[in-house]
Amino acid sequence: MDLKGMVLMEWLTQVILMAATAVAFVAGWVAASFAVAMYVFGAGVLVALAVCTPDWGFYNTAPKTFLEPVSSDEAQFNILDLFPSEAAKTAAEIRVSGGEVPTRYNGSSGKRRKR
Amino acid sequence: MPLHNVAHRMNVVLTTAFMFLLVLVAANWLSHFALRAEPRLAVSVAKVNILTREDFLPRLPDMSRKYQPLRRDVANVSLAISMDLTPLFHWNTKMVFVYAYAEWPSKNNAVNQIVLWDAIAQSADDAVLEFPALGAEYRLSDQGFGLRGKTLNLTVVYNRIPHTGPLEWREYPMPSFTMPADYSQ
């Protein structure tokens, strides 16, 4: 079930059980028997269980999409891409002092350090 | 709690179902205020069959305190019963218990009460009782010899047991009757 499906399922339980209570009351009043009311309500509970407990297709109309899984080599981040304004300022200082502007930061690479 | 597996979902459905069951039961109780009606009850004593005295010592070797000699008046009556309990039966009634008791004062007690007859009606089919002269189930007995010539009050009570809600009982006083002036045998 996705999130919309969960909301739908909860709404359906309330509506089905409210309808079951109303129908059971009317049936018991008309038949002048409390046993009839209990049986009708029990049938309503079974209907609610059948509709709301299994993971039917109509509960999955907006499934949550996740990104493709990547390997740990590809999952490195480049700190120069994460902070471009700071990288530009440092690159300007390096050019003024006559050095070579790197495209990658060759220090820590963003992977978790192995202990 | 999120509803990501069957156990959680079943928990939600069954808990909500139980709450609505309580609503149904409360509605059943409240509806009986609209369905109440008075029954018709009439019980009287048709005949006092036998009035005797019991005055003997039980024949036992051990005359301990438990076995006191029985010294009492005992009577057997027949009741004329005419009852219609069908107005009491609606969808909130489980059964109706009806009984009749006799009441009289005596020398040692301010009030003596004895149940003479009772009956249980489980549905509206058993709710009409017509007996011109029914021998009472239980005998009238006094603590002593004071029943001759006594006037006894008769009262009939019904006790309706519902499916939901508190018990309901009402008393109806019935015509009183007088015991014969002397023993019958």
Short mmCIF file of C-alpha atoms in Angstrom, two decimals:
data_model
loop_
_atom_site.label_atom_id
_atom_site.label_comp_id
_atom_site.label_asym_id
_atom_site.label_seq_id
_atom_site.Cartn_x
_atom_site.Cartn_y
_atom_site.Cartn_z
CA MET A 1 0.00 0.00 0.00
CA ASP A 2 1.18 3.49 -0.75
CA LEU A 3 0.35 6.54 1.32
CA LYS A 4 -2.79 7.42 -0.64
CA GLY A 5 -3.84 3.79 -0.33
CA MET A 6 -3.45 3.87 3.43
CA VAL A 7 -5.66 6.93 3.71
CA LEU A 8 -8.24 5.29 1.45
CA MET A 9 -8.14 2.09 3.51
CA GLU A 10 -8.79 3.93 6.77
CA TRP A 11 -11.67 5.88 5.25
CA LEU A 12 -13.15 2.66 3.88
CA THR A 13 -13.07 0.93 7.28
CA GLN A 14 -14.97 3.82 8.88
CA VAL A 15 -17.59 4.02 6.13
CA ILE A 16 -18.19 0.27 5.88
CA LEU A 17 -18.52 -0.16 9.63
CA MET A 18 -20.80 2.88 10.00
CA ALA A 19 -23.05 1.49 7.29
CA ALA A 20 -22.97 -1.94 8.96
CA THR A 21 -24.07 -0.40 12.27
CA ALA A 22 -26.95 1.48 10.66
CA VAL A 23 -28.15 -1.52 8.64
CA ALA A 24 -27.84 -3.79 11.68
CA PHE A 25 -29.92 -1.42 13.82
CA VAL A 26 -32.69 -1.18 11.22
CA ALA A 27 -32.67 -4.94 10.58
CA GLY A 28 -32.89 -5.71 14.30
CA TRP A 29 -35.70 -3.20 14.85
CA VAL A 30 -37.74 -4.55 11.94
CA ALA A 31 -37.18 -8.20 12.87
CA ALA A 32 -37.67 -7.46 16.62
CA SER A 33 -34.63 -9.57 17.40
CA PHE A 34 -31.26 -8.50 18.74
CA ALA A 35 -29.72 -11.70 17.35
CA VAL A 36 -30.49 -10.51 13.81
CA ALA A 37 -28.77 -7.20 14.50
CA MET A 38 -25.66 -8.98 15.76
CA TYR A 39 -25.52 -11.29 12.74
CA VAL A 40 -25.87 -8.41 10.28
CA PHE A 41 -23.16 -6.46 12.10
CA GLY A 42 -20.89 -9.52 12.05
CA ALA A 43 -21.38 -9.78 8.30
CA GLY A 44 -20.44 -6.10 8.00
CA VAL A 45 -17.25 -6.70 9.99
CA LEU A 46 -16.31 -9.54 7.65
CA VAL A 47 -16.89 -7.30 4.62
CA ALA A 48 -14.67 -4.63 6.18
CA LEU A 49 -11.93 -7.17 6.85
CA ALA A 50 -12.13 -8.48 3.29
CA VAL A 51 -11.95 -5.03 1.72
CA CYS A 52 -9.41 -3.35 3.98
CA THR A 53 -6.93 -5.98 5.14
CA PRO A 54 -5.40 -7.38 1.94
CA ASP A 55 -3.23 -5.23 -0.29
CA TRP A 56 -5.57 -4.77 -3.24
CA GLY A 57 -4.48 -3.10 -6.48
CA PHE A 58 -6.55 0.04 -5.98
CA TYR A 59 -4.46 0.87 -2.92
CA ASN A 60 -1.33 1.23 -5.10
CA THR A 61 -2.29 3.91 -7.61
CA ALA A 62 0.54 6.32 -6.69
CA PRO A 63 3.52 4.17 -5.77
CA LYS A 64 6.56 5.83 -4.30
CA THR A 65 9.46 5.74 -6.77
CA PHE A 66 12.96 5.42 -5.47
CA LEU A 67 16.22 6.24 -7.24
CA GLU A 68 18.23 3.50 -8.95
CA PRO A 69 20.70 1.85 -6.61
CA VAL A 70 24.31 2.94 -7.19
CA SER A 71 27.61 1.35 -6.23
CA SER A 72 29.81 2.90 -3.58
CA ASP A 73 32.35 4.07 -6.15
CA GLU A 74 29.73 6.11 -8.00
CA ALA A 75 28.25 7.46 -4.80
CA GLN A 76 31.17 9.78 -4.04
CA PHE A 77 30.39 13.46 -3.97
CA ASN A 78 32.68 16.23 -5.14
CA ILE A 79 32.93 19.05 -2.63
CA LEU A 80 33.66 21.55 -5.37
CA ASP A 81 30.20 20.80 -6.84
CA LEU A 82 28.50 21.03 -3.50
CA PHE A 83 29.79 24.48 -2.62
CA PRO A 84 30.33 26.24 -5.95
CA SER A 85 30.52 29.78 -4.58
CA GLU A 86 33.27 28.88 -2.09
CA ALA A 87 35.07 26.91 -4.83
CA ALA A 88 34.93 29.94 -7.14
CA LYS A 89 36.37 32.23 -4.45
CA THR A 90 39.21 29.81 -3.71
CA ALA A 91 39.85 29.30 -7.44
CA ALA A 92 40.14 33.07 -7.85
CA GLU A 93 42.69 33.28 -5.03
CA ILE A 94 44.69 30.41 -6.55
CA ARG A 95 44.71 32.10 -9.98
CA VAL A 96 45.88 35.36 -8.40
CA SER A 97 48.74 33.53 -6.71
CA GLY A 98 49.55 31.70 -9.95
CA GLY A 99 48.63 28.12 -9.16
CA GLU A 100 46.62 25.42 -10.87
CA VAL A 101 42.94 25.23 -10.18
CA PRO A 102 41.95 21.61 -9.40
CA THR A 103 38.71 20.05 -10.68
CA ARG A 104 38.46 17.66 -7.79
CA TYR A 105 39.40 18.01 -4.19
CA ASN A 106 41.94 15.29 -3.66
CA GLY A 107 41.58 15.14 0.10
CA SER A 108 38.75 13.20 1.64
CA SER A 109 36.50 11.88 -1.04
CA GLY A 110 33.13 11.75 0.68
CA LYS A 111 33.22 8.05 1.37
CA ARG A 112 32.90 6.89 4.91
CA ARG A 113 36.40 6.46 6.34
CA LYS A 114 37.10 2.79 7.06
CA ARG A 115 38.00 2.25 10.68
CA MET B 1 0.75 3.46 13.50
CA PRO B 2 1.28 3.08 9.75
CA LEU B 3 -0.59 0.39 7.91
CA HIS B 4 2.21 -1.29 6.08
CA ASN B 5 1.45 -4.87 7.06
CA VAL B 6 -1.57 -7.10 7.50
CA ALA B 7 -1.38 -7.27 11.29
CA HIS B 8 -1.62 -3.50 11.70
CA ARG B 9 -4.46 -3.27 9.24
CA MET B 10 -6.43 -6.02 10.95
CA ASN B 11 -5.87 -4.28 14.29
CA VAL B 12 -7.32 -1.04 12.92
CA VAL B 13 -10.36 -2.77 11.39
CA LEU B 14 -11.20 -4.82 14.48
CA THR B 15 -10.77 -1.94 16.92
CA THR B 16 -13.04 0.28 14.85
CA ALA B 17 -15.53 -2.57 14.59
CA PHE B 18 -15.60 -2.94 18.36
CA MET B 19 -16.27 0.78 18.82
CA PHE B 20 -19.19 0.63 16.39
CA LEU B 21 -20.47 -2.46 18.19
CA LEU B 22 -20.65 -0.40 21.37
CA VAL B 23 -22.63 2.23 19.45
CA LEU B 24 -25.04 -0.47 18.24
CA VAL B 25 -25.55 -1.84 21.73
CA ALA B 26 -26.14 1.65 23.18
CA ALA B 27 -28.67 2.35 20.41
CA ASN B 28 -30.42 -0.92 21.29
CA TRP B 29 -30.75 0.19 24.90
CA LEU B 30 -31.93 3.69 24.04
CA SER B 31 -34.54 2.35 21.62
CA HIS B 32 -36.32 0.51 24.42
CA PHE B 33 -37.59 3.83 25.82
CA ALA B 34 -39.78 4.05 22.73
CA LEU B 35 -40.96 0.44 22.93
CA ARG B 36 -42.03 0.12 26.57
CA ALA B 37 -45.58 -1.05 27.31
CA GLU B 38 -47.53 -2.23 30.34
CA PRO B 39 -48.37 -5.93 30.71
CA ARG B 40 -51.57 -7.27 32.26
CA LEU B 41 -51.14 -9.35 35.40
CA ALA B 42 -53.85 -10.92 37.54
CA VAL B 43 -53.22 -13.51 40.24
CA SER B 44 -55.58 -14.52 43.03
CA VAL B 45 -56.03 -17.46 45.34
CA ALA B 46 -58.68 -19.78 44.02
CA LYS B 47 -58.77 -22.17 46.97
CA VAL B 48 -56.86 -23.00 50.11
CA ASN B 49 -56.54 -26.73 49.68
CA ILE B 50 -55.05 -27.90 52.96
CA LEU B 51 -54.14 -26.23 56.22
CA THR B 52 -52.47 -28.44 58.80
CA ARG B 53 -50.04 -28.24 61.62
CA GLU B 54 -46.75 -30.05 61.85
CA ASP B 55 -45.71 -30.83 65.38
CA PHE B 56 -43.29 -33.69 65.72
CA LEU B 57 -39.84 -34.48 66.83
CA PRO B 58 -37.55 -35.99 64.23
CA ARG B 59 -36.63 -39.49 65.28
CA LEU B 60 -32.88 -39.30 65.63
CA PRO B 61 -30.48 -40.73 68.18
CA ASP B 62 -28.55 -37.48 68.23
CA MET B 63 -30.78 -34.66 69.52
CA SER B 64 -28.21 -31.97 68.67
CA ARG B 65 -29.14 -28.38 68.15
CA LYS B 66 -29.41 -28.76 64.38
CA TYR B 67 -32.50 -30.96 64.55
CA GLN B 68 -35.06 -28.80 66.27
CA PRO B 69 -38.63 -30.12 66.42
CA LEU B 70 -40.80 -28.78 63.61
CA ARG B 71 -43.69 -26.82 65.01
CA ARG B 72 -45.45 -24.91 62.27
CA ASP B 73 -48.62 -24.39 60.28
CA VAL B 74 -48.41 -25.48 56.66
CA ALA B 75 -50.87 -24.68 53.87
CA ASN B 76 -51.25 -25.64 50.24
CA VAL B 77 -53.09 -23.19 47.99
CA SER B 78 -54.30 -23.11 44.38
CA LEU B 79 -53.83 -19.94 42.36
CA ALA B 80 -55.98 -18.51 39.57
CA ILE B 81 -53.49 -16.93 37.15
CA SER B 82 -54.31 -14.80 34.14
CA MET B 83 -51.36 -12.96 32.61
CA ASP B 84 -50.46 -11.37 29.33
CA LEU B 85 -46.76 -10.48 29.22
CA THR B 86 -46.42 -9.91 25.46
CA PRO B 87 -46.14 -6.09 25.74
CA LEU B 88 -42.85 -6.64 27.56
CA PHE B 89 -41.23 -8.52 24.68
CA HIS B 90 -39.35 -6.37 22.19
CA TRP B 91 -35.88 -6.65 20.69
CA ASN B 92 -34.17 -5.62 23.94
CA THR B 93 -35.84 -8.32 26.09
CA LYS B 94 -34.01 -11.53 26.84
CA MET B 95 -36.52 -13.15 29.23
CA VAL B 96 -39.15 -12.24 31.79
CA PHE B 97 -39.28 -13.77 35.26
CA VAL B 98 -42.61 -13.44 37.07
CA TYR B 99 -43.48 -14.58 40.60
CA ALA B 100 -46.20 -14.14 43.22
CA TYR B 101 -45.66 -13.89 46.96
CA ALA B 102 -47.86 -13.79 50.03
CA GLU B 103 -47.24 -11.49 52.97
CA TRP B 104 -48.63 -11.42 56.52
CA PRO B 105 -47.70 -10.21 60.01
CA SER B 106 -47.29 -12.61 62.89
CA LYS B 107 -46.64 -12.58 66.62
CA ASN B 108 -42.87 -12.87 66.36
CA ASN B 109 -42.23 -11.19 63.00
CA ALA B 110 -43.49 -7.88 61.67
CA VAL B 111 -43.62 -9.26 58.12
CA ASN B 112 -43.49 -12.78 56.74
CA GLN B 113 -43.13 -13.30 52.99
CA ILE B 114 -43.27 -16.51 51.00
CA VAL B 115 -43.05 -16.95 47.24
CA LEU B 116 -45.90 -19.17 46.14
CA TRP B 117 -45.25 -19.53 42.41
CA ASP B 118 -42.81 -18.39 39.72
CA ALA B 119 -42.46 -18.77 35.96
CA ILE B 120 -39.98 -17.85 33.24
CA ALA B 121 -41.04 -16.64 29.80
CA GLN B 122 -38.28 -16.77 27.19
CA SER B 123 -40.19 -15.33 24.26
CA ALA B 124 -43.51 -13.78 23.37
CA ASP B 125 -44.91 -17.25 22.60
CA ASP B 126 -44.66 -18.29 26.27
CA ALA B 127 -45.93 -14.97 27.50
CA VAL B 128 -49.64 -15.69 27.87
CA LEU B 129 -50.43 -17.60 31.07
CA GLU B 130 -54.00 -18.68 31.82
CA PHE B 131 -54.60 -21.09 34.69
CA PRO B 132 -57.98 -21.17 36.43
CA ALA B 133 -56.67 -23.20 39.38
CA LEU B 134 -52.96 -24.02 39.44
CA GLY B 135 -51.54 -25.73 42.49
CA ALA B 136 -48.82 -23.49 43.85
CA GLU B 137 -45.25 -24.77 43.62
CA TYR B 138 -44.26 -23.81 47.12
CA ARG B 139 -46.18 -24.32 50.31
CA LEU B 140 -47.19 -21.60 52.71
CA SER B 141 -45.57 -22.17 56.05
CA ASP B 142 -45.50 -20.05 59.17
CA GLN B 143 -42.96 -19.91 61.98
CA GLY B 144 -45.41 -21.07 64.60
CA PHE B 145 -49.10 -21.85 64.61
CA GLY B 146 -50.53 -18.53 63.48
CA LEU B 147 -52.06 -19.17 60.04
CA ARG B 148 -55.63 -20.00 61.06
CA GLY B 149 -57.97 -17.21 60.12
CA LYS B 150 -55.12 -14.93 58.95
CA THR B 151 -55.57 -12.48 56.08
CA LEU B 152 -52.67 -12.57 53.68
CA ASN B 153 -51.73 -10.02 51.02
CA LEU B 154 -50.84 -11.33 47.59
CA THR B 155 -48.42 -9.47 45.31
CA VAL B 156 -47.21 -10.36 41.83
CA VAL B 157 -43.88 -9.09 40.49
CA TYR B 158 -42.35 -9.22 37.03
CA ASN B 159 -38.63 -8.96 36.40
CA ARG B 160 -37.64 -8.20 32.81
CA ILE B 161 -34.08 -9.09 31.89
CA PRO B 162 -32.89 -7.07 28.87
CA HIS B 163 -30.08 -7.70 26.44
CA THR B 164 -28.66 -4.25 27.18
CA GLY B 165 -29.23 -1.88 30.04
CA PRO B 166 -30.40 -2.15 33.64
CA LEU B 167 -32.90 -4.74 34.94
CA GLU B 168 -36.49 -3.68 35.25
CA TRP B 169 -38.99 -4.96 37.79
CA ARG B 170 -42.39 -3.84 39.00
CA GLU B 171 -44.80 -5.01 41.66
CA TYR B 172 -48.56 -5.19 41.40
CA PRO B 173 -50.69 -5.74 44.54
CA MET B 174 -53.40 -8.33 44.11
CA PRO B 175 -56.55 -9.10 46.14
CA SER B 176 -55.81 -10.52 49.57
CA PHE B 177 -57.17 -13.82 50.82
CA THR B 178 -58.09 -15.30 54.20
CA MET B 179 -57.09 -18.66 55.61
CA PRO B 180 -59.80 -20.95 56.95
CA ALA B 181 -60.59 -20.72 60.63
CA ASP B 182 -59.55 -24.27 61.46
CA TYR B 183 -57.31 -27.04 60.22
CA SER B 184 -58.63 -29.12 57.37
CA GLN B 185 -57.47 -32.46 58.67
#
